[in-house]
Tab-separated table of C-alpha atoms and ligand atoms in Angstrom:
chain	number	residue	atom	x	y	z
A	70	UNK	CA	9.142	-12.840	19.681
A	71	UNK	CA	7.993	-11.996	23.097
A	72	UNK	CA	4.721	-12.757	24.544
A	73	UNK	CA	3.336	-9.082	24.566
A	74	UNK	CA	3.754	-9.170	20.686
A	75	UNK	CA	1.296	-11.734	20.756
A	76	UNK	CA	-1.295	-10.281	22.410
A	77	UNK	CA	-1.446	-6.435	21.440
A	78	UNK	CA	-4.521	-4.395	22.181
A	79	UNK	CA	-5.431	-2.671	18.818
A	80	UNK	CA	-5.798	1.103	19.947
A	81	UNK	CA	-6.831	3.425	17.033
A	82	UNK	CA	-4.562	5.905	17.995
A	83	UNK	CA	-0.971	5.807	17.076
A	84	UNK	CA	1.750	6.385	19.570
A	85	UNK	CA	3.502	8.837	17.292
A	86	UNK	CA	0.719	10.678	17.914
A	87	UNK	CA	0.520	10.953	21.647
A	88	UNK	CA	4.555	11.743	21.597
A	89	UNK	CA	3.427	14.743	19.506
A	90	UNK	CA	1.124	15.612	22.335
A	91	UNK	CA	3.251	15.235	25.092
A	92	UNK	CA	6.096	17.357	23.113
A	93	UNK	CA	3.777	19.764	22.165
A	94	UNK	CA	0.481	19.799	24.340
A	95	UNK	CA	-0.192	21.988	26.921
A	96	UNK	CA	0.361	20.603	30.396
A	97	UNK	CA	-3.547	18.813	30.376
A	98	UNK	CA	-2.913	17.578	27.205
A	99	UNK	CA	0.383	15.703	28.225
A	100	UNK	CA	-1.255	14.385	31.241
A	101	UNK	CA	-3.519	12.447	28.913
A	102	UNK	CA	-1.222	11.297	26.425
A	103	UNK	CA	0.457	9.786	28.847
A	104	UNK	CA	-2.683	8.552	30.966
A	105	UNK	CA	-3.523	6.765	27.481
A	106	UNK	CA	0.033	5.151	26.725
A	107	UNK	CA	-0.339	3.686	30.675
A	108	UNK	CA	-4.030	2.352	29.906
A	109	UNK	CA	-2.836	1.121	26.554
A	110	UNK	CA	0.483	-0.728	28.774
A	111	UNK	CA	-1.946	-1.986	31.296
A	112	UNK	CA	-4.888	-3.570	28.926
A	113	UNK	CA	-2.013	-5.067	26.891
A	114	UNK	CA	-0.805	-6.620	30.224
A	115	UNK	CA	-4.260	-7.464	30.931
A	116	UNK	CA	-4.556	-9.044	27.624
A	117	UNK	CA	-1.093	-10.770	27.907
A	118	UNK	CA	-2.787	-12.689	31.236
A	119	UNK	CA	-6.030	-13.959	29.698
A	120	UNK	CA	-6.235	-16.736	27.160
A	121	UNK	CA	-4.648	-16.847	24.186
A	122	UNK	CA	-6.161	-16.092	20.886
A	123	UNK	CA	-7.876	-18.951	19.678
A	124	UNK	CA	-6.892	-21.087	17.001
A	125	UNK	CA	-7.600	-20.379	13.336
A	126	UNK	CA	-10.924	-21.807	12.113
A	127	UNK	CA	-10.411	-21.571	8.845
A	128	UNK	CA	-12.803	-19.973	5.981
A	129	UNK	CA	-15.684	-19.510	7.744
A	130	UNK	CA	-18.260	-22.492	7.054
A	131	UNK	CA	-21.138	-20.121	6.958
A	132	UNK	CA	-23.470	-20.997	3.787
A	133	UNK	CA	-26.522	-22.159	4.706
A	134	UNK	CA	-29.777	-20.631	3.534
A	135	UNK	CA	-30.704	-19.914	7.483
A	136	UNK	CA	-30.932	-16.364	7.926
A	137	UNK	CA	-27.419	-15.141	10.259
A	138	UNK	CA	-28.231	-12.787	12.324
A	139	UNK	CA	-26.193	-10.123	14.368
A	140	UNK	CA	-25.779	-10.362	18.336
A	141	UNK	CA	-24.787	-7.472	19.675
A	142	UNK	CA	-23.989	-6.234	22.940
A	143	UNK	CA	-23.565	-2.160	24.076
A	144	UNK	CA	-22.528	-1.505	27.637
A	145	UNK	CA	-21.981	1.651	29.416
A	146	UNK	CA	-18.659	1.528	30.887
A	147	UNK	CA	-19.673	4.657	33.779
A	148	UNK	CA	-16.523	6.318	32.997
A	149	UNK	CA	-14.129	3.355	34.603
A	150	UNK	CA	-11.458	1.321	33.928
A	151	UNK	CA	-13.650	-2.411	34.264
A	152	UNK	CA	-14.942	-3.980	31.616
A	153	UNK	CA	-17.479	-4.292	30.186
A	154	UNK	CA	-19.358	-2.289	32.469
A	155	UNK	CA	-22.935	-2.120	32.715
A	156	UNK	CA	-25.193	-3.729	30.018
A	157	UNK	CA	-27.569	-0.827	28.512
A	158	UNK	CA	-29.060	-2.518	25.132
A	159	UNK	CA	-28.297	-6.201	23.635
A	160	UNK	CA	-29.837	-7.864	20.810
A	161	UNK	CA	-33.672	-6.918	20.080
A	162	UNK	CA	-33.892	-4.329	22.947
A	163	UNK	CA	-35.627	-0.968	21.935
A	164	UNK	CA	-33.681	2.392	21.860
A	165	UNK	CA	-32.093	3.310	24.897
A	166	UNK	CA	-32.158	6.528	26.392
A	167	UNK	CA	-28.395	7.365	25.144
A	168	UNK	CA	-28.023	8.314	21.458
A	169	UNK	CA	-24.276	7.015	22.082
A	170	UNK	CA	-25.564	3.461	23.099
A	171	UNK	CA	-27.685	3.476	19.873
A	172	UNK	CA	-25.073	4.737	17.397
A	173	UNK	CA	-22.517	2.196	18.704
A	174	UNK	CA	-25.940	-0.563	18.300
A	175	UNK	CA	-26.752	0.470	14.348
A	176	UNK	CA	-23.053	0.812	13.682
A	177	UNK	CA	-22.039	-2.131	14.936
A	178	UNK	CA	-24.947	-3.192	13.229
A	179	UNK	CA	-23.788	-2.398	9.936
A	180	UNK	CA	-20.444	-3.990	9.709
A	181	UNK	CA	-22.195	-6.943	10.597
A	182	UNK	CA	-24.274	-6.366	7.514
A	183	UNK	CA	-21.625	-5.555	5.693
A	184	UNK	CA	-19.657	-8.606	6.174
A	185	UNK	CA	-22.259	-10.878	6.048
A	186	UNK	CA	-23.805	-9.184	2.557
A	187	UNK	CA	-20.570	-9.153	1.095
A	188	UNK	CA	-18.390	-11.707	2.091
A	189	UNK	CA	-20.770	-14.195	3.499
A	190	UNK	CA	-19.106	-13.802	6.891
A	191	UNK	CA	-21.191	-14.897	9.832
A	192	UNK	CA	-19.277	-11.783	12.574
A	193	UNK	CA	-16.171	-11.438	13.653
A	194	UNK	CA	-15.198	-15.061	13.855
A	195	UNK	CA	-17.596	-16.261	11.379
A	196	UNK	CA	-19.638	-18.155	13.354
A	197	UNK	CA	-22.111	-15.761	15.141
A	198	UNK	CA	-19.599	-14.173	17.551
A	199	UNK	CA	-21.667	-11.803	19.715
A	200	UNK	CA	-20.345	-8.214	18.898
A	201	UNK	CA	-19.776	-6.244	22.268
A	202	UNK	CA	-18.993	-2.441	22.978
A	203	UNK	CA	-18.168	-0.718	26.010
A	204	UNK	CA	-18.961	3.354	25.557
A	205	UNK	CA	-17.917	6.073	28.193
A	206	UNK	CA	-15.075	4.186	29.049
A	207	UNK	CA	-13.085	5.752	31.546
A	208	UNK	CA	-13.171	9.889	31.439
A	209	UNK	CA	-11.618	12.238	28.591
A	210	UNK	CA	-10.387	9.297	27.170
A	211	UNK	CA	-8.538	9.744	23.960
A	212	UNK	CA	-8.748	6.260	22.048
A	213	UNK	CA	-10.933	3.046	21.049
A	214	UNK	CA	-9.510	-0.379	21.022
A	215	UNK	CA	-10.229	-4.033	20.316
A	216	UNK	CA	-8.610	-6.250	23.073
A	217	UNK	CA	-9.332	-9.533	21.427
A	218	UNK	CA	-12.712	-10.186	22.563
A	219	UNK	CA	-14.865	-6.033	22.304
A	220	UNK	CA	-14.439	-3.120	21.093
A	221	UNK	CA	-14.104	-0.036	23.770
A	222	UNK	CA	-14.682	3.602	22.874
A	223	UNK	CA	-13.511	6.915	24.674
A	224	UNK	CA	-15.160	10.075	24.712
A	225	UNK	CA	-12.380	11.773	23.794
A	226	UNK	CA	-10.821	14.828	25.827
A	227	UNK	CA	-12.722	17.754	23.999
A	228	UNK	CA	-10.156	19.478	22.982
A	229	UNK	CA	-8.329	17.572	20.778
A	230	UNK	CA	-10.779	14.961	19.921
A	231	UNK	CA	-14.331	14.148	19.730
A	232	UNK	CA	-15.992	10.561	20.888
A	233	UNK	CA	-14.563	7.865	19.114
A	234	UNK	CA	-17.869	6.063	18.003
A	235	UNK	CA	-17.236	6.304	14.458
A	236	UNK	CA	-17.950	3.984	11.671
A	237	UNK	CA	-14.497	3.948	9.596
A	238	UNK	CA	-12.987	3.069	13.684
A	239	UNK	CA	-15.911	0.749	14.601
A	240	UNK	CA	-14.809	-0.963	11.058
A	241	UNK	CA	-11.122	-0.870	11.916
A	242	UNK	CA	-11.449	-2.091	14.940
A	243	UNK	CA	-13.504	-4.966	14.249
A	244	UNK	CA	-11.765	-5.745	11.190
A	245	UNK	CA	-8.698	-6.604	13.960
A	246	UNK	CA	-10.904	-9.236	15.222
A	247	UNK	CA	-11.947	-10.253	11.538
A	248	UNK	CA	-7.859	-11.061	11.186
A	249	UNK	CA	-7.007	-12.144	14.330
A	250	UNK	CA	-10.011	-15.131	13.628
A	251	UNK	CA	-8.619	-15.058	9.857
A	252	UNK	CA	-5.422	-16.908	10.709
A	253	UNK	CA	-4.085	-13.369	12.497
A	254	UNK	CA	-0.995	-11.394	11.154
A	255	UNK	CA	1.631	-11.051	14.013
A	256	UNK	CA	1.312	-6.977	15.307
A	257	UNK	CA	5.242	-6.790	14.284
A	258	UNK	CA	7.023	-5.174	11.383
A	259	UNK	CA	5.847	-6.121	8.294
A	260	UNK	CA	2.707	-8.545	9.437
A	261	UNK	CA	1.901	-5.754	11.863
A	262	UNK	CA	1.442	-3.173	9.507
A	263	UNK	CA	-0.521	-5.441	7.212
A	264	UNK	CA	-2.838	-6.521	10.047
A	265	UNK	CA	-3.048	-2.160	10.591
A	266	UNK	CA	-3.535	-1.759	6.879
A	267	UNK	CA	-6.428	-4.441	6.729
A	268	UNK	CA	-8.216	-2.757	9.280
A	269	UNK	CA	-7.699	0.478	7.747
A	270	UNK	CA	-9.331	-1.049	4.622
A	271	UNK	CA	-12.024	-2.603	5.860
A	272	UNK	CA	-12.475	0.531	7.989
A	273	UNK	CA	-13.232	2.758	5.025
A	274	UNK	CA	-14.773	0.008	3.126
A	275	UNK	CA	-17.255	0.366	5.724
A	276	UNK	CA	-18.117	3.847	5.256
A	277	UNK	CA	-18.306	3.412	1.793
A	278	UNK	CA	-20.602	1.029	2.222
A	279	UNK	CA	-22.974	2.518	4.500
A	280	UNK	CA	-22.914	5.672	2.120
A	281	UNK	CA	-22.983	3.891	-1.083
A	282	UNK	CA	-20.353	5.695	-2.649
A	283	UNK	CA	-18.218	4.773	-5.272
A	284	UNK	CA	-14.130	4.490	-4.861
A	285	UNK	CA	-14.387	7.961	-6.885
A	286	UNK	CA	-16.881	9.654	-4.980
A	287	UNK	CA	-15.408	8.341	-1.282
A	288	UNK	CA	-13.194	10.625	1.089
A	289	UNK	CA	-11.094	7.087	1.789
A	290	UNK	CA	-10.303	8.837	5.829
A	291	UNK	CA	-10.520	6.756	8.505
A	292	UNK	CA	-11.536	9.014	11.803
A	293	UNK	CA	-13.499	11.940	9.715
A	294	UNK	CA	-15.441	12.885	12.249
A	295	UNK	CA	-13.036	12.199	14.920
A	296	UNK	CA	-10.934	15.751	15.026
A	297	UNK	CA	-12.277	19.132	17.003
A	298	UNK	CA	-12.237	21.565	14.619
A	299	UNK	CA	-9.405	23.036	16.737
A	300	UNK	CA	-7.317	20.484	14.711
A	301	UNK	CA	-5.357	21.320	11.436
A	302	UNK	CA	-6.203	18.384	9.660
A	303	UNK	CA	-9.069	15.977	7.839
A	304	UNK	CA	-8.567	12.295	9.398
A	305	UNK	CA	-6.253	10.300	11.167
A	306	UNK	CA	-4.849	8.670	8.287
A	307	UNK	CA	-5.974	9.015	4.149
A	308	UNK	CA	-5.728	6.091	1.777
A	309	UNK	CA	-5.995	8.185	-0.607
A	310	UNK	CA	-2.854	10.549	0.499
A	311	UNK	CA	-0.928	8.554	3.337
A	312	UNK	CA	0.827	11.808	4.889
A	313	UNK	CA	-1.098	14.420	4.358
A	314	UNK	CA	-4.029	13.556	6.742
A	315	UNK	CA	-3.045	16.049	9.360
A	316	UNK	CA	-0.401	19.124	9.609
A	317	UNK	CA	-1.139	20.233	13.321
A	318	UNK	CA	0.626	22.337	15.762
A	319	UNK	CA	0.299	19.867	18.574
A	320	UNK	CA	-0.923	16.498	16.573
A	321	UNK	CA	2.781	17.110	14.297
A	322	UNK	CA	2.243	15.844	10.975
A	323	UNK	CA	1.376	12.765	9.508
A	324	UNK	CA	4.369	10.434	9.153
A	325	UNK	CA	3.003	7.778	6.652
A	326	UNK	CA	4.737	6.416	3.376
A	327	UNK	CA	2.601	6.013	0.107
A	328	UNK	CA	5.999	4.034	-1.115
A	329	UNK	CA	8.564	1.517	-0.244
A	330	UNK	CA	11.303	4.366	-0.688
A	331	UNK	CA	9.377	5.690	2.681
A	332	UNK	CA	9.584	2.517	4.565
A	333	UNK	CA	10.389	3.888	8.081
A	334	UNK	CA	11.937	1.417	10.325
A	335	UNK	CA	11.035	1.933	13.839
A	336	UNK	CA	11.782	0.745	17.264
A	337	UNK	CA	8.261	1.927	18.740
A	338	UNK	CA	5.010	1.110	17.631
A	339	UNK	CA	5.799	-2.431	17.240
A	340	UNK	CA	8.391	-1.491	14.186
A	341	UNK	CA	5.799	1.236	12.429
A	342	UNK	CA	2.800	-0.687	12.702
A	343	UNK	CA	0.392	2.751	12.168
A	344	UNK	CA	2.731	4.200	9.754
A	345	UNK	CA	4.135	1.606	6.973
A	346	UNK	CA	0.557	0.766	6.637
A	347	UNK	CA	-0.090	3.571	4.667
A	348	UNK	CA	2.089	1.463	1.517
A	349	UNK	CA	-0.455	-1.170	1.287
A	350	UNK	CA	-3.372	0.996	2.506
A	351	UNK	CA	-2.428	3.049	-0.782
A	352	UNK	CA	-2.443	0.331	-2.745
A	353	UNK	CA	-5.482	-0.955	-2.025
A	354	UNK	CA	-6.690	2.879	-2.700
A	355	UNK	CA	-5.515	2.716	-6.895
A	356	UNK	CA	-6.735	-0.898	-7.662
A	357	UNK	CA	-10.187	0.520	-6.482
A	358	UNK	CA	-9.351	3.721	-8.443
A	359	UNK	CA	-8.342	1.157	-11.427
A	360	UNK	CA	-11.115	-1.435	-10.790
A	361	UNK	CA	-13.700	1.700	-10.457
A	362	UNK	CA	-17.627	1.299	-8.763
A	363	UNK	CA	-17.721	0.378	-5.539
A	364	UNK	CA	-14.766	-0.884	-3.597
A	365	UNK	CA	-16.448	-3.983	-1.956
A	366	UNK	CA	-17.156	-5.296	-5.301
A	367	UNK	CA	-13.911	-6.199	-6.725
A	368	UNK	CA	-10.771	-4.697	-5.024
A	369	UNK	CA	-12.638	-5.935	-1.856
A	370	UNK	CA	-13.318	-9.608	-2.582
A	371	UNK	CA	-9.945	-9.616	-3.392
A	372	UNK	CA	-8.281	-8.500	-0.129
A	373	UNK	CA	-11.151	-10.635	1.607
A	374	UNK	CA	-10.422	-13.854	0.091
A	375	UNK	CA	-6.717	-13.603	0.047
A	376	UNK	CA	-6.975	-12.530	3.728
A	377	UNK	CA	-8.385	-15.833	4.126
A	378	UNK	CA	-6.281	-17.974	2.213
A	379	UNK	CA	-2.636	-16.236	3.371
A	380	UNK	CA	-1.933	-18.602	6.614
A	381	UNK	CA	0.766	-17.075	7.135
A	382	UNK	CA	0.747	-14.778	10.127
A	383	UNK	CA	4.523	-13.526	9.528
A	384	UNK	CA	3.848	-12.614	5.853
A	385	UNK	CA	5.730	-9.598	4.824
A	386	UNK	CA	4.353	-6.753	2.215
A	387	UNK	CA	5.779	-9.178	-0.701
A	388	UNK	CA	4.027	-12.332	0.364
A	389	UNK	CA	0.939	-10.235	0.711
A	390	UNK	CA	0.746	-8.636	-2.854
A	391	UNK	CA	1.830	-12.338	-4.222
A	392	UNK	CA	-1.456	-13.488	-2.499
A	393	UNK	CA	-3.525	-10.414	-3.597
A	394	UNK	CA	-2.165	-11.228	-7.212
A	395	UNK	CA	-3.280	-14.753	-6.746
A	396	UNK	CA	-6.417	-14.029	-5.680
A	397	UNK	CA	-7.176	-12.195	-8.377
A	398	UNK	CA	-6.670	-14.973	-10.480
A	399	UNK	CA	-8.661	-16.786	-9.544
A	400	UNK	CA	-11.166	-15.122	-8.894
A	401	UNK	CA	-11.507	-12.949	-12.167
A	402	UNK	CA	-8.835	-15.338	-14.143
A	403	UNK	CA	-5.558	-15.284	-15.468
A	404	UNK	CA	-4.884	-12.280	-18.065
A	405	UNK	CA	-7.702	-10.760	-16.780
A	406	UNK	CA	-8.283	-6.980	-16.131
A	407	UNK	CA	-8.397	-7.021	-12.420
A	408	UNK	CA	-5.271	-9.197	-11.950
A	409	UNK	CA	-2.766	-6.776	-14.199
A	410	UNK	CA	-4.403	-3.940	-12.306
A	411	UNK	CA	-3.748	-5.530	-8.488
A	412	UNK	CA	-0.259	-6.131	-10.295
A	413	UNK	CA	0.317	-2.252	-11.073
A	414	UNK	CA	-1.311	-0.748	-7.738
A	415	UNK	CA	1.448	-3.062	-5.694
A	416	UNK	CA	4.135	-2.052	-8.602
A	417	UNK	CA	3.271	2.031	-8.091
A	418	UNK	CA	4.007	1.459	-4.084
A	419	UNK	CA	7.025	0.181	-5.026
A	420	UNK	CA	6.030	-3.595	-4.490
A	421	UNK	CA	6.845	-5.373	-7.727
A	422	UNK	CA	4.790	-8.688	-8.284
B	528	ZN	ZN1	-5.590	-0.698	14.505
């Protein structure tokens, strides 16, 4: 294991997809595909320097009748590399005069709520972690990303994409933080995919959430909104149909398995990271399907708690559903509905339990 494994920055955007674009982009397009993949190699490096992630704290201790609250912190990063940037609105400050700077606030917002309502979870770490953004970072730029410690959003380039402030990437990108303070899952293979997939999850979960649909009535895309509509496609990525998110000229076409049978073994993206997630990101998909209302309610609680009791940062896709199947267990009992069903979603992506 080398030491950049251990300290990825969690960009939204895979690099599959910016080799598409410098294949297939015209020249102003390649120049910021590959702008991004040096940004991406440089706040690794960055991240690779500062401390190391901190130690697992276990389930988080938060239970007390006191009222958690969020803390959140939106910075305008003037179109520059530095972070944070320049603080525009923190905790209990009225509107500011950007509409960006106040999405980011109530989004951010709401996967605190969501989190906290749901899983009892007191932020990212579970113990009040202030939750900090950085908007306007650098110019054109194609991507968001957690770096360990805030979440940093892009405007995009216009052509291709629009900003990244959305909720499904606000979700996913916080949800890396919610692992990485969960006893973290190793951004390699197997573990790397999973801690991709969770994200993804949580990501839509999110949405759902916030527009209290059902698992039947939901889209299940994370980055709906991101796309121009110059773009052939509906999302980055679709629970519901890993693969058939996108079919674009210069984007290429969605690469992810809904099955073990499409396992891809890689030697970029950390071995596949952003595209073997799509086997337990469909899974998750049918036992919500299975478990019907709203996703949070069962399916959810499952893939919460056993997120917190896995420990095991190297866990493969087996070692996962075991846990999943566990969960369910004991959470709803054994022979019960909900643990046959988290059985038969991992069994139909070709993960017997
Ligand atoms: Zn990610």
């Amino acid at each position: 294991m080398t030491h950049i494994h251990r300290h990825p920055v969690h960009c939204i955007l895979p690099p599959h997809m910016l080799e598409a674009i410098k294949m297939r982009g015209d020249a102003k397009q390649r120049r910021m595909a590959e702008r991004i993949e040096k940004e991406a190699d440089a706040a690794r490096k960055a991240r690779a320097a500062a401390a190391p992630e901190r130690a697992h704290l276990g389930t988080p201790a938060f239970a007390g009748p006191a009222p958690a609250l969020p803390n959140r912190e939106v910075y305008n990063g003037g179109y520059k590399r530095e972070l944070p940037g320049r603080l525009v609105r923190k905790e209990g400050d009225p509107p500011s005069r950007s509409k960006l700077v106040n999405t980011v606030y109530d989004l951010t917002g709401k996967v605190f709520e969501f989190y906290l309502k749901e899983f009892k979870r007191n932020s990212i770490d579970g113990q009040g972690m202030t939750i900090i953004s950085t908007v306007h970072h650098r110019r054109k730029y194609s991507n968001a990303f957690w770096n360990g410690r805030q979440m940093v959003f892009g405007d995009g380039d216009g052509v291709l994409f629009k900003s990244f402030v959305d909720l499904s990437i606000i979700g996913h990108e916080l949800t890396h933080g919610v692992v990485q303070f969960s006893g973290g899952l190793t951004y390699q293979d197997q573990s790397g995919a999973l801690n991709e997939s969770l994200a993804d999850v949580f990501g839509v979960m999110i949405v759902q959430y916030a527009k209290k649909q059902t698992a039947a009535e939901a889209s299940w895309l994370v980055g709906e909104e991101l796309f121009t509509p110059e773009v052939e496609g509906d999302a980055l990525r679709s629970l519901r149909a890993p693969g058939l998110a996108y079919d674009d000229d210069i984007l290429g076409k969605d690469p992810q398995p809904y099955h073990m049978s499409f396992y891809v073994s890689s030697c970029t993206d950390y071995g596949g990271v952003h595209i073997n997630s799509g086997i337990p990101n469909h899974a998750f998909y049918l036992l919500a399907q299975y478990l019907g209302g709203y996703s949070w309610e069962k399916a959810g609680q499952i893939w919460y708690q056993a997120m917190q009791s896995l420990r095991n940062p190297k866990a493969t896709f087996a070692d996962w559903a075991d846990m999943t199947v566990q969960t369910a267990w004991q959470l709803f009992g054994a022979g019960s509905f909900e643990m046959a069903m988290t059985r038969r979603a991992w069994k139909l992506v070709g993960i017997p339990v």
